[in-house]
Amino acid sequence: MIYTLLFYATLIVAVTLYSKFRFKSNFFHAGHDIGPLVLLLTLFATNMTAISIIGAPDRSFSGGFNVFITLGCATALIVPFLFKILGTQVCEQSKAVGFVTQPELVFLKTNSPLCRYLFMALCLCFLIPYIIVGLKGGGEIASVFFKEYGLIVDSKITTALVALLIYVYVVIGGIRGTSLINSVQAFIFIFGSIYIMSFLINKNGGLTETIEQIVVKKPDVFKIESQPSLLEVVSFYVITFSVGAFPHIFNHWCTAKSAKTFNSTVILYPVCVVLLWISCVCIGIVANLELTEQPQSPVIIALISVIDQEWVSGVIAISILAAIMSSLDSQLISVGAIVSKNMTRLSLSHEWILLIFLIACYLISIFSDQSIFQLGIWSLIGFSSLTPLLYVCLTQEKVESKLMVMALVSLLFAWALLLFLDQGVASAIVLFVLSLTFSGWMKFKNSAKLKQGSEVYT
Amino acid sequence: MFYNNAKIDVFVMVIFSLLYFTVNIIFPYYVSGIIIILVSNVILILFSILYHILRSTK
């Protein structure tokens, strides 16, 4: 396994150095010339967090294909539409006007510094817990991973190692280096999960024999275990819209060469999602033949000690690391962009901003308990409510600042209240409807103004 | 020049969303096997891919 990890580290260093010396481009928008393949893979890698490669096998171990239907299919269906509707517009407008962050876009359309800072505050408020969760999760998974090999490494050290590696390649490579590394990471975890799935199937005597064994050992695996409620399906579906407001995805949209670059991304993105999710879910289902009961550590990690194959363990290790790191690096770079582009009076360079921010996140992650993981879903709920507002900003020439302030303040209060009352994932629907109402109001006001203007003109 | 391109995509996305809810909320009342729902979802995704292909070649 150690050789596979070394190979992974060398690959990251090589890609970072290649990007540093081969291209001389802007740190935050890479000269707007990222091509279709890198755009597809970097958007895919950024979106696919540890939920798919660690969470999906864990849930499918007992629940079968249910997790793929509720989360995987919604992602494969909706996210390409968001890329098409929002991504292409962000790319074109970013090239024409020069913004790389969402608060800049909001300022451009509302001409209000208050809207800009409110939007920035909301973005950071939702993004910081997401980064902390990723960092803490990555460190803990790495620690559990070493434990499977009999090595006791504290999660504080593994978290620091993950943070340090990400900081180094983000600062050296900028957004272009990060995009290239994300593309390599996407390759690793897509083909890694397919390889692990086919290894497990072959180990059990081929596809037909594996299915027969699973049906004997777990007869309910192809039946609907528990029918998801209407509220559950709609809530998870609404949460998928968070992709449209992720600052790190927005940042990657700005780097695309043109709107046409998105064509292959929207076509191939669902294919990549289905490939990854189906293989991860199959890993979880076939793991029933290897493990007698649901293990305490994640299923995919527990498989390491059962399989006892150095090469497969290495593939599992780098696939997990690639999935975790590919999201964290983009999130980190987007925080740097948000702070340095919108707080122009701040004289710190982006390297220092990233370092201070990462140290703060690291300290919070090591001093927080497991309850911090619950904040991850609240970040997604918050972001999903910002998507309709961003759509209005992108599709209108001007947006009324008073309405935008009202919308942002209401969303912030509603989010905090629902979080305080611990209302669960259904809160996503409430916030999304609130945001849609304000967005509709803004559009209505604009069309009324336009109508009034044309009547005066005629 | 940017502002009116998204309307048709938003409309189609709403249609696909309604189909998704039909498949995942109404189907489970009538079928007990997960494979039918799984295949229906995959067909829905394939149709959305077809839509994107047709839209990109326009």
Short mmCIF file of C-alpha atoms in Angstrom, two decimals:
data_model
loop_
_atom_site.label_atom_id
_atom_site.label_comp_id
_atom_site.label_asym_id
_atom_site.label_seq_id
_atom_site.Cartn_x
_atom_site.Cartn_y
_atom_site.Cartn_z
CA MET A 1 0.00 0.00 0.00
CA ILE A 2 2.80 2.40 0.84
CA TYR A 3 4.04 2.28 -2.79
CA THR A 4 0.58 3.21 -4.07
CA LEU A 5 0.41 6.14 -1.65
CA LEU A 6 3.89 7.25 -2.71
CA PHE A 7 2.85 6.98 -6.36
CA TYR A 8 -0.20 9.15 -5.62
CA ALA A 9 1.89 11.80 -3.82
CA THR A 10 4.47 11.83 -6.66
CA LEU A 11 1.69 12.22 -9.23
CA ILE A 12 0.28 15.24 -7.39
CA VAL A 13 3.72 16.86 -7.09
CA ALA A 14 4.45 16.20 -10.79
CA VAL A 15 1.14 17.69 -11.97
CA THR A 16 1.59 20.73 -9.67
CA LEU A 17 5.10 21.41 -11.02
CA TYR A 18 3.97 20.84 -14.61
CA SER A 19 1.17 23.36 -14.15
CA LYS A 20 3.50 25.85 -12.43
CA PHE A 21 6.23 25.84 -15.08
CA ARG A 22 4.18 25.06 -18.21
CA PHE A 23 1.50 27.74 -17.79
CA LYS A 24 1.75 31.31 -16.59
CA SER A 25 -1.82 32.21 -15.82
CA ASN A 26 -3.99 34.03 -13.31
CA PHE A 27 -4.27 32.40 -9.85
CA PHE A 28 -8.08 32.62 -9.70
CA HIS A 29 -9.36 32.31 -13.29
CA ALA A 30 -6.48 30.60 -15.19
CA GLY A 31 -6.86 33.01 -18.13
CA HIS A 32 -10.38 31.62 -18.86
CA ASP A 33 -8.97 28.84 -21.04
CA ILE A 34 -9.75 25.53 -19.34
CA GLY A 35 -10.83 23.00 -22.00
CA PRO A 36 -13.78 20.56 -22.03
CA LEU A 37 -12.06 17.42 -20.64
CA VAL A 38 -10.40 19.17 -17.69
CA LEU A 39 -13.62 21.12 -17.01
CA LEU A 40 -15.70 17.93 -16.93
CA LEU A 41 -13.29 16.06 -14.66
CA THR A 42 -12.59 18.97 -12.32
CA LEU A 43 -16.31 19.75 -11.87
CA PHE A 44 -17.00 16.06 -11.30
CA ALA A 45 -14.14 15.65 -8.81
CA THR A 46 -15.09 18.85 -6.96
CA ASN A 47 -18.71 17.75 -6.62
CA MET A 48 -18.02 14.17 -5.58
CA THR A 49 -17.05 14.26 -1.94
CA ALA A 50 -16.45 11.38 0.44
CA ILE A 51 -20.25 10.86 0.48
CA SER A 52 -20.08 8.88 -2.76
CA ILE A 53 -17.02 6.70 -2.13
CA ILE A 54 -17.38 6.19 1.65
CA GLY A 55 -21.05 6.96 2.36
CA ALA A 56 -22.61 5.07 -0.58
CA PRO A 57 -21.02 1.63 0.20
CA ASP A 58 -21.92 2.16 3.87
CA ARG A 59 -25.59 2.83 3.15
CA SER A 60 -25.91 0.19 0.41
CA PHE A 61 -24.45 -2.50 2.72
CA SER A 62 -27.83 -2.66 4.46
CA GLY A 63 -30.12 -0.62 2.18
CA GLY A 64 -29.15 -1.91 -1.28
CA PHE A 65 -29.83 0.41 -4.21
CA ASN A 66 -31.97 2.91 -2.23
CA VAL A 67 -29.08 5.33 -1.72
CA PHE A 68 -28.34 5.43 -5.46
CA ILE A 69 -31.97 6.29 -6.23
CA THR A 70 -32.36 9.06 -3.61
CA LEU A 71 -28.95 10.74 -4.01
CA GLY A 72 -27.12 9.45 -7.10
CA CYS A 73 -29.98 9.73 -9.59
CA ALA A 74 -31.02 13.21 -8.40
CA THR A 75 -27.41 14.39 -8.85
CA ALA A 76 -27.08 12.83 -12.31
CA LEU A 77 -30.35 14.40 -13.43
CA ILE A 78 -30.22 17.92 -12.01
CA VAL A 79 -26.55 18.94 -11.86
CA PRO A 80 -26.00 18.96 -15.69
CA PHE A 81 -29.01 21.29 -16.02
CA LEU A 82 -27.46 23.62 -13.42
CA PHE A 83 -24.19 23.59 -15.39
CA LYS A 84 -26.11 24.45 -18.55
CA ILE A 85 -28.43 27.10 -17.05
CA LEU A 86 -26.02 28.80 -14.64
CA GLY A 87 -22.52 27.64 -15.63
CA THR A 88 -22.61 28.82 -19.25
CA GLN A 89 -23.94 32.24 -18.20
CA VAL A 90 -21.34 32.58 -15.42
CA CYS A 91 -18.57 31.69 -17.90
CA GLU A 92 -19.67 34.19 -20.57
CA GLN A 93 -20.37 37.03 -18.14
CA SER A 94 -17.16 36.38 -16.21
CA LYS A 95 -15.14 36.65 -19.42
CA ALA A 96 -16.95 39.85 -20.41
CA VAL A 97 -16.93 41.60 -17.05
CA GLY A 98 -14.12 39.95 -15.09
CA PHE A 99 -15.72 38.66 -11.87
CA VAL A 100 -14.63 35.33 -10.36
CA THR A 101 -16.75 35.22 -7.21
CA GLN A 102 -20.48 35.36 -6.47
CA PRO A 103 -20.39 38.52 -4.27
CA GLU A 104 -18.75 40.38 -7.19
CA LEU A 105 -21.62 39.30 -9.46
CA VAL A 106 -24.20 40.40 -6.89
CA PHE A 107 -22.46 43.78 -6.55
CA LEU A 108 -22.38 44.15 -10.34
CA LYS A 109 -26.14 43.59 -10.65
CA THR A 110 -27.33 45.44 -7.52
CA ASN A 111 -24.63 48.12 -7.32
CA SER A 112 -24.87 47.79 -3.54
CA PRO A 113 -21.82 47.14 -1.31
CA LEU A 114 -24.22 45.94 1.41
CA CYS A 115 -25.55 43.18 -0.88
CA ARG A 116 -21.97 42.24 -1.75
CA TYR A 117 -20.86 41.89 1.87
CA LEU A 118 -24.08 40.14 2.93
CA PHE A 119 -23.68 37.60 0.13
CA MET A 120 -20.01 37.16 1.04
CA ALA A 121 -20.95 36.59 4.70
CA LEU A 122 -23.55 33.99 3.69
CA CYS A 123 -21.12 32.20 1.36
CA LEU A 124 -18.44 32.00 4.08
CA CYS A 125 -21.01 31.06 6.75
CA PHE A 126 -22.12 28.07 4.66
CA LEU A 127 -18.69 27.17 3.27
CA ILE A 128 -16.62 27.14 6.48
CA PRO A 129 -18.52 24.28 8.17
CA TYR A 130 -18.34 22.36 4.89
CA ILE A 131 -14.54 22.72 4.79
CA ILE A 132 -14.18 21.83 8.48
CA VAL A 133 -16.30 18.71 7.98
CA GLY A 134 -14.21 17.70 4.96
CA LEU A 135 -10.94 18.29 6.78
CA LYS A 136 -12.01 16.48 9.94
CA GLY A 137 -13.54 13.62 7.95
CA GLY A 138 -10.41 13.29 5.78
CA GLY A 139 -8.12 13.22 8.83
CA GLU A 140 -10.27 10.69 10.69
CA ILE A 141 -10.58 8.41 7.67
CA ALA A 142 -6.79 8.49 7.16
CA SER A 143 -6.32 7.68 10.86
CA VAL A 144 -8.78 4.74 10.70
CA PHE A 145 -7.00 3.62 7.57
CA PHE A 146 -3.63 3.44 9.32
CA LYS A 147 -5.33 1.63 12.22
CA GLU A 148 -6.37 -1.18 9.84
CA TYR A 149 -2.63 -1.69 9.32
CA GLY A 150 -1.88 -1.71 13.04
CA LEU A 151 -0.38 1.80 12.98
CA ILE A 152 -1.75 4.21 15.61
CA VAL A 153 -1.61 7.70 14.13
CA ASP A 154 -3.65 10.42 15.87
CA SER A 155 -6.33 12.01 13.67
CA LYS A 156 -4.88 15.46 14.56
CA ILE A 157 -1.68 14.49 12.72
CA THR A 158 -3.44 12.97 9.71
CA THR A 159 -5.74 16.02 9.45
CA ALA A 160 -2.67 18.29 9.52
CA LEU A 161 -0.99 16.19 6.80
CA VAL A 162 -4.05 16.37 4.53
CA ALA A 163 -4.32 20.16 5.10
CA LEU A 164 -0.60 20.71 4.45
CA LEU A 165 -0.59 18.73 1.20
CA ILE A 166 -3.64 20.60 -0.10
CA TYR A 167 -2.20 24.00 0.90
CA VAL A 168 1.09 23.32 -0.89
CA TYR A 169 -0.39 22.31 -4.22
CA VAL A 170 -3.12 24.96 -4.17
CA VAL A 171 -0.63 27.78 -3.52
CA ILE A 172 1.87 26.54 -6.10
CA GLY A 173 -0.57 25.59 -8.86
CA GLY A 174 -3.42 28.09 -8.42
CA ILE A 175 -6.79 27.26 -9.98
CA ARG A 176 -5.18 25.72 -13.07
CA GLY A 177 -2.98 23.37 -11.05
CA THR A 178 -5.96 22.50 -8.86
CA SER A 179 -8.09 21.76 -11.96
CA LEU A 180 -5.41 19.49 -13.42
CA ILE A 181 -4.94 17.65 -10.12
CA ASN A 182 -8.71 17.31 -9.73
CA SER A 183 -8.84 15.73 -13.19
CA VAL A 184 -6.20 13.17 -12.15
CA GLN A 185 -8.10 12.56 -8.89
CA ALA A 186 -11.38 12.05 -10.80
CA PHE A 187 -9.67 9.39 -12.95
CA ILE A 188 -8.29 7.73 -9.83
CA PHE A 189 -11.56 7.44 -7.92
CA ILE A 190 -13.76 6.53 -10.93
CA PHE A 191 -11.46 3.74 -12.13
CA GLY A 192 -10.45 2.87 -8.54
CA SER A 193 -14.07 2.17 -7.55
CA ILE A 194 -14.74 0.23 -10.77
CA TYR A 195 -11.60 -1.84 -10.11
CA ILE A 196 -12.57 -2.57 -6.48
CA MET A 197 -16.09 -3.60 -7.60
CA SER A 198 -14.79 -5.95 -10.33
CA PHE A 199 -12.18 -7.39 -7.93
CA LEU A 200 -14.89 -8.26 -5.40
CA ILE A 201 -17.15 -9.76 -8.09
CA ASN A 202 -14.30 -11.88 -9.53
CA LYS A 203 -13.29 -12.98 -6.04
CA ASN A 204 -16.78 -14.42 -5.57
CA GLY A 205 -16.75 -16.35 -8.86
CA GLY A 206 -18.12 -13.87 -11.41
CA LEU A 207 -21.29 -11.78 -11.74
CA THR A 208 -23.93 -14.54 -11.85
CA GLU A 209 -22.47 -16.46 -8.93
CA THR A 210 -22.06 -13.26 -6.86
CA ILE A 211 -25.74 -12.30 -7.43
CA GLU A 212 -26.85 -15.83 -6.48
CA GLN A 213 -24.79 -15.73 -3.29
CA ILE A 214 -26.11 -12.28 -2.36
CA VAL A 215 -29.73 -13.35 -2.91
CA VAL A 216 -29.16 -16.37 -0.64
CA LYS A 217 -27.36 -14.39 2.08
CA LYS A 218 -29.45 -11.21 1.88
CA PRO A 219 -32.82 -11.95 0.23
CA ASP A 220 -34.16 -8.39 0.69
CA VAL A 221 -31.37 -6.70 -1.24
CA PHE A 222 -33.41 -6.30 -4.46
CA LYS A 223 -36.60 -5.24 -2.67
CA ILE A 224 -37.52 -1.76 -1.51
CA GLU A 225 -36.39 -1.82 2.10
CA SER A 226 -38.36 1.19 3.27
CA GLN A 227 -40.40 3.40 1.01
CA PRO A 228 -38.98 6.94 1.10
CA SER A 229 -41.54 9.54 2.14
CA LEU A 230 -42.62 12.38 -0.15
CA LEU A 231 -40.87 14.89 2.15
CA GLU A 232 -37.62 12.89 2.09
CA VAL A 233 -37.52 12.60 -1.71
CA VAL A 234 -38.33 16.29 -2.25
CA SER A 235 -35.85 17.46 0.44
CA PHE A 236 -32.92 15.51 -1.00
CA TYR A 237 -33.91 16.67 -4.47
CA VAL A 238 -33.91 20.33 -3.36
CA ILE A 239 -30.55 19.87 -1.63
CA THR A 240 -29.09 18.84 -5.02
CA PHE A 241 -29.65 22.47 -6.11
CA SER A 242 -26.88 23.52 -3.70
CA VAL A 243 -24.41 22.74 -6.53
CA GLY A 244 -25.68 25.85 -8.33
CA ALA A 245 -24.49 28.11 -5.50
CA PHE A 246 -21.24 26.44 -4.42
CA PRO A 247 -18.50 29.12 -4.55
CA HIS A 248 -15.92 26.49 -5.63
CA ILE A 249 -18.08 25.34 -8.56
CA PHE A 250 -18.71 28.99 -9.50
CA ASN A 251 -14.94 29.56 -9.50
CA HIS A 252 -14.43 26.60 -11.87
CA TRP A 253 -17.21 27.87 -14.19
CA CYS A 254 -15.30 31.14 -14.52
CA THR A 255 -12.19 29.29 -15.75
CA ALA A 256 -13.94 27.66 -18.76
CA LYS A 257 -12.89 28.69 -22.25
CA SER A 258 -16.43 29.45 -23.47
CA ALA A 259 -20.07 28.42 -23.07
CA LYS A 260 -19.52 25.74 -25.73
CA THR A 261 -16.91 24.09 -23.45
CA PHE A 262 -19.83 23.05 -21.24
CA ASN A 263 -21.48 20.93 -23.96
CA SER A 264 -19.42 17.80 -23.36
CA THR A 265 -19.55 18.38 -19.58
CA VAL A 266 -23.36 18.36 -19.42
CA ILE A 267 -23.51 15.25 -21.62
CA LEU A 268 -20.80 13.19 -19.88
CA TYR A 269 -21.32 14.33 -16.27
CA PRO A 270 -24.33 12.01 -15.66
CA VAL A 271 -22.38 9.12 -17.22
CA CYS A 272 -19.54 9.69 -14.73
CA VAL A 273 -22.01 9.95 -11.82
CA VAL A 274 -23.76 6.70 -12.78
CA LEU A 275 -20.41 4.88 -13.24
CA LEU A 276 -19.10 6.01 -9.84
CA TRP A 277 -22.32 5.54 -7.87
CA ILE A 278 -23.22 2.16 -9.36
CA SER A 279 -19.73 0.81 -8.61
CA CYS A 280 -19.73 2.28 -5.06
CA VAL A 281 -23.21 0.89 -4.33
CA CYS A 282 -22.18 -2.53 -5.74
CA ILE A 283 -19.08 -2.49 -3.49
CA GLY A 284 -21.41 -2.03 -0.50
CA ILE A 285 -23.79 -4.79 -1.61
CA VAL A 286 -21.04 -7.34 -2.44
CA ALA A 287 -19.31 -6.49 0.87
CA ASN A 288 -22.13 -8.49 2.50
CA LEU A 289 -20.31 -11.61 1.29
CA GLU A 290 -17.06 -10.48 2.94
CA LEU A 291 -18.31 -9.03 6.24
CA THR A 292 -20.76 -10.74 8.56
CA GLU A 293 -22.26 -7.54 10.01
CA GLN A 294 -22.07 -3.74 9.50
CA PRO A 295 -18.57 -2.79 10.73
CA GLN A 296 -17.87 0.15 13.05
CA SER A 297 -15.45 1.72 10.58
CA PRO A 298 -16.72 2.54 7.05
CA VAL A 299 -17.42 -0.58 4.94
CA ILE A 300 -14.87 0.28 2.24
CA ILE A 301 -12.11 0.63 4.87
CA ALA A 302 -13.18 -2.51 6.73
CA LEU A 303 -12.75 -4.40 3.45
CA ILE A 304 -8.99 -3.77 3.56
CA SER A 305 -8.38 -6.17 6.44
CA VAL A 306 -10.73 -8.79 4.96
CA ILE A 307 -9.38 -8.70 1.40
CA ASP A 308 -5.74 -8.76 2.54
CA GLN A 309 -4.33 -7.72 -0.83
CA GLU A 310 -1.68 -4.97 -0.84
CA TRP A 311 -2.53 -3.64 -4.31
CA VAL A 312 -6.31 -3.47 -3.73
CA SER A 313 -5.73 -1.78 -0.33
CA GLY A 314 -3.59 0.80 -2.09
CA VAL A 315 -6.30 1.46 -4.68
CA ILE A 316 -8.89 1.89 -1.90
CA ALA A 317 -6.55 4.30 -0.05
CA ILE A 318 -5.82 6.58 -3.00
CA SER A 319 -9.44 6.54 -4.21
CA ILE A 320 -10.65 7.76 -0.79
CA LEU A 321 -7.90 10.38 -0.51
CA ALA A 322 -8.56 11.61 -4.07
CA ALA A 323 -12.31 11.99 -3.39
CA ILE A 324 -11.71 13.95 -0.17
CA MET A 325 -8.89 16.17 -1.42
CA SER A 326 -10.48 17.05 -4.76
CA SER A 327 -13.30 18.91 -3.01
CA LEU A 328 -11.22 20.50 -0.26
CA ASP A 329 -8.68 22.11 -2.60
CA SER A 330 -11.33 23.85 -4.71
CA GLN A 331 -13.19 25.01 -1.61
CA LEU A 332 -9.98 26.46 -0.20
CA ILE A 333 -9.13 28.34 -3.38
CA SER A 334 -12.68 29.75 -3.59
CA VAL A 335 -12.38 31.13 -0.04
CA GLY A 336 -9.13 32.83 -1.07
CA ALA A 337 -10.90 34.33 -4.09
CA ILE A 338 -13.93 35.51 -2.09
CA VAL A 339 -11.82 37.24 0.57
CA SER A 340 -9.16 38.79 -1.65
CA LYS A 341 -11.54 39.95 -4.42
CA ASN A 342 -14.19 41.41 -2.15
CA MET A 343 -12.21 42.76 0.78
CA THR A 344 -9.97 44.91 -1.38
CA ARG A 345 -8.71 46.96 1.57
CA LEU A 346 -7.11 43.84 3.01
CA SER A 347 -3.41 44.04 2.13
CA LEU A 348 -2.68 40.34 2.69
CA SER A 349 -1.63 38.21 -0.29
CA HIS A 350 -3.79 35.20 -1.23
CA GLU A 351 -1.09 32.80 0.11
CA TRP A 352 -1.45 34.35 3.59
CA ILE A 353 -5.24 34.45 3.40
CA LEU A 354 -5.32 30.73 2.52
CA LEU A 355 -2.81 29.85 5.26
CA ILE A 356 -4.64 31.78 7.99
CA PHE A 357 -7.96 30.34 6.89
CA LEU A 358 -6.66 26.77 6.74
CA ILE A 359 -5.04 27.03 10.18
CA ALA A 360 -8.32 28.38 11.62
CA CYS A 361 -10.30 25.53 10.02
CA TYR A 362 -7.74 22.98 11.26
CA LEU A 363 -7.94 24.29 14.84
CA ILE A 364 -11.75 24.24 14.81
CA SER A 365 -11.75 20.73 13.33
CA ILE A 366 -9.45 19.25 15.98
CA PHE A 367 -11.22 20.92 18.91
CA SER A 368 -14.76 20.15 17.72
CA ASP A 369 -16.61 16.93 18.49
CA GLN A 370 -18.56 14.60 16.15
CA SER A 371 -21.61 16.92 16.18
CA ILE A 372 -19.78 19.18 13.69
CA PHE A 373 -20.61 16.60 10.99
CA GLN A 374 -24.30 17.55 11.29
CA LEU A 375 -23.37 21.05 10.09
CA GLY A 376 -22.35 19.59 6.70
CA ILE A 377 -25.97 19.01 5.66
CA TRP A 378 -26.88 22.52 6.89
CA SER A 379 -24.24 23.99 4.59
CA LEU A 380 -25.89 22.21 1.65
CA ILE A 381 -29.34 23.41 2.76
CA GLY A 382 -28.01 26.99 2.91
CA PHE A 383 -26.38 26.84 -0.50
CA SER A 384 -29.47 25.35 -2.16
CA SER A 385 -31.45 28.41 -1.05
CA LEU A 386 -28.96 30.77 -2.75
CA THR A 387 -29.30 29.15 -6.20
CA PRO A 388 -32.56 30.93 -7.26
CA LEU A 389 -31.08 34.31 -6.24
CA LEU A 390 -27.98 33.65 -8.35
CA TYR A 391 -30.18 32.67 -11.28
CA VAL A 392 -31.94 36.05 -11.05
CA CYS A 393 -28.60 37.88 -10.87
CA LEU A 394 -27.39 36.05 -13.97
CA THR A 395 -30.51 36.48 -16.07
CA GLN A 396 -31.38 40.11 -15.21
CA GLU A 397 -29.42 43.16 -16.25
CA LYS A 398 -30.12 44.91 -12.94
CA VAL A 399 -31.52 43.65 -9.65
CA GLU A 400 -33.17 45.85 -7.03
CA SER A 401 -30.78 46.09 -4.10
CA LYS A 402 -33.46 46.56 -1.39
CA LEU A 403 -35.16 43.31 -2.41
CA MET A 404 -31.84 41.49 -2.50
CA VAL A 405 -30.96 42.71 1.02
CA MET A 406 -34.40 41.61 2.25
CA ALA A 407 -33.95 38.20 0.61
CA LEU A 408 -30.47 37.63 2.04
CA VAL A 409 -31.36 38.78 5.57
CA SER A 410 -34.55 36.66 5.57
CA LEU A 411 -32.66 33.60 4.36
CA LEU A 412 -29.94 34.04 6.97
CA PHE A 413 -32.48 34.37 9.80
CA ALA A 414 -34.61 31.49 8.54
CA TRP A 415 -31.54 29.26 8.15
CA ALA A 416 -30.27 30.09 11.66
CA LEU A 417 -33.73 29.58 13.17
CA LEU A 418 -34.29 26.22 11.47
CA LEU A 419 -30.78 25.12 12.49
CA PHE A 420 -31.44 26.19 16.09
CA LEU A 421 -34.77 24.34 16.13
CA ASP A 422 -33.07 21.35 14.45
CA GLN A 423 -35.81 20.86 11.86
CA GLY A 424 -33.87 18.38 9.69
CA VAL A 425 -33.52 18.11 5.90
CA ALA A 426 -37.11 19.28 5.27
CA SER A 427 -35.82 22.81 6.09
CA ALA A 428 -34.28 22.79 2.61
CA ILE A 429 -37.80 22.99 1.10
CA VAL A 430 -38.80 25.96 3.33
CA LEU A 431 -35.65 27.95 2.49
CA PHE A 432 -35.84 27.08 -1.21
CA VAL A 433 -39.49 28.25 -1.43
CA LEU A 434 -38.58 31.46 0.43
CA SER A 435 -35.73 32.09 -2.00
CA LEU A 436 -37.95 31.30 -5.03
CA THR A 437 -40.53 33.82 -3.74
CA PHE A 438 -37.96 36.59 -3.48
CA SER A 439 -36.48 35.67 -6.88
CA GLY A 440 -39.93 35.78 -8.49
CA TRP A 441 -40.58 39.14 -6.84
CA MET A 442 -37.30 40.54 -8.19
CA LYS A 443 -38.09 39.31 -11.72
CA PHE A 444 -41.64 40.69 -11.52
CA LYS A 445 -40.34 44.12 -10.40
CA ASN A 446 -37.85 44.14 -13.27
CA SER A 447 -40.42 43.23 -15.90
CA ALA A 448 -42.80 45.88 -14.49
CA LYS A 449 -40.01 48.46 -14.75
CA LEU A 450 -39.20 47.38 -18.32
CA LYS A 451 -42.88 47.57 -19.30
CA GLN A 452 -43.15 51.04 -17.75
CA GLY A 453 -40.02 52.12 -19.64
CA SER A 454 -41.29 50.85 -22.99
CA GLU A 455 -44.70 52.56 -22.47
CA VAL A 456 -42.93 55.88 -21.79
CA TYR A 457 -40.78 55.34 -24.88
CA THR A 458 -43.78 54.61 -27.17
CA MET B 1 -27.16 39.12 -25.09
CA PHE B 2 -26.82 36.55 -22.29
CA TYR B 3 -30.09 36.90 -20.56
CA ASN B 4 -32.68 34.84 -22.44
CA ASN B 5 -30.86 31.59 -23.20
CA ALA B 6 -31.79 29.72 -20.04
CA LYS B 7 -35.60 29.73 -20.19
CA ILE B 8 -36.04 26.55 -22.26
CA ASP B 9 -33.52 24.65 -20.10
CA VAL B 10 -35.34 25.73 -16.94
CA PHE B 11 -38.63 24.54 -18.44
CA VAL B 12 -37.19 21.14 -19.43
CA MET B 13 -35.54 20.80 -16.00
CA VAL B 14 -38.94 21.31 -14.33
CA ILE B 15 -40.46 18.61 -16.59
CA PHE B 16 -37.66 16.18 -15.70
CA SER B 17 -38.09 17.02 -12.01
CA LEU B 18 -41.79 16.14 -12.19
CA LEU B 19 -40.93 12.86 -13.94
CA TYR B 20 -38.36 12.11 -11.24
CA PHE B 21 -40.97 12.64 -8.52
CA THR B 22 -43.43 10.44 -10.40
CA VAL B 23 -40.90 7.63 -10.65
CA ASN B 24 -39.67 7.83 -7.07
CA ILE B 25 -42.85 8.70 -5.19
CA ILE B 26 -45.68 7.06 -7.13
CA PHE B 27 -43.93 3.92 -8.50
CA PRO B 28 -42.98 2.49 -5.06
CA TYR B 29 -46.71 2.23 -4.22
CA TYR B 30 -47.25 -0.19 -7.09
CA VAL B 31 -44.00 -2.17 -7.36
CA SER B 32 -42.13 -4.05 -4.66
CA GLY B 33 -38.89 -4.74 -6.59
CA ILE B 34 -36.29 -2.01 -6.66
CA ILE B 35 -35.01 -2.95 -10.13
CA ILE B 36 -38.01 -1.34 -11.95
CA ILE B 37 -37.50 1.96 -10.11
CA LEU B 38 -33.75 1.76 -10.69
CA VAL B 39 -34.19 1.14 -14.42
CA SER B 40 -36.82 3.93 -14.66
CA ASN B 41 -34.37 6.37 -13.08
CA VAL B 42 -31.58 5.32 -15.43
CA ILE B 43 -33.93 5.72 -18.45
CA LEU B 44 -34.82 9.21 -17.19
CA ILE B 45 -31.12 10.07 -16.97
CA LEU B 46 -30.56 8.70 -20.51
CA PHE B 47 -33.39 10.89 -21.83
CA SER B 48 -31.86 13.94 -20.15
CA ILE B 49 -28.51 13.09 -21.78
CA LEU B 50 -30.30 12.83 -25.14
CA TYR B 51 -31.84 16.25 -24.55
CA HIS B 52 -28.42 17.75 -23.81
CA ILE B 53 -26.95 16.12 -26.95
CA LEU B 54 -29.76 17.51 -29.13
CA ARG B 55 -29.47 20.95 -27.50
CA SER B 56 -25.68 21.09 -27.95
CA THR B 57 -25.84 20.21 -31.66
CA LYS B 58 -28.36 22.99 -32.37
#
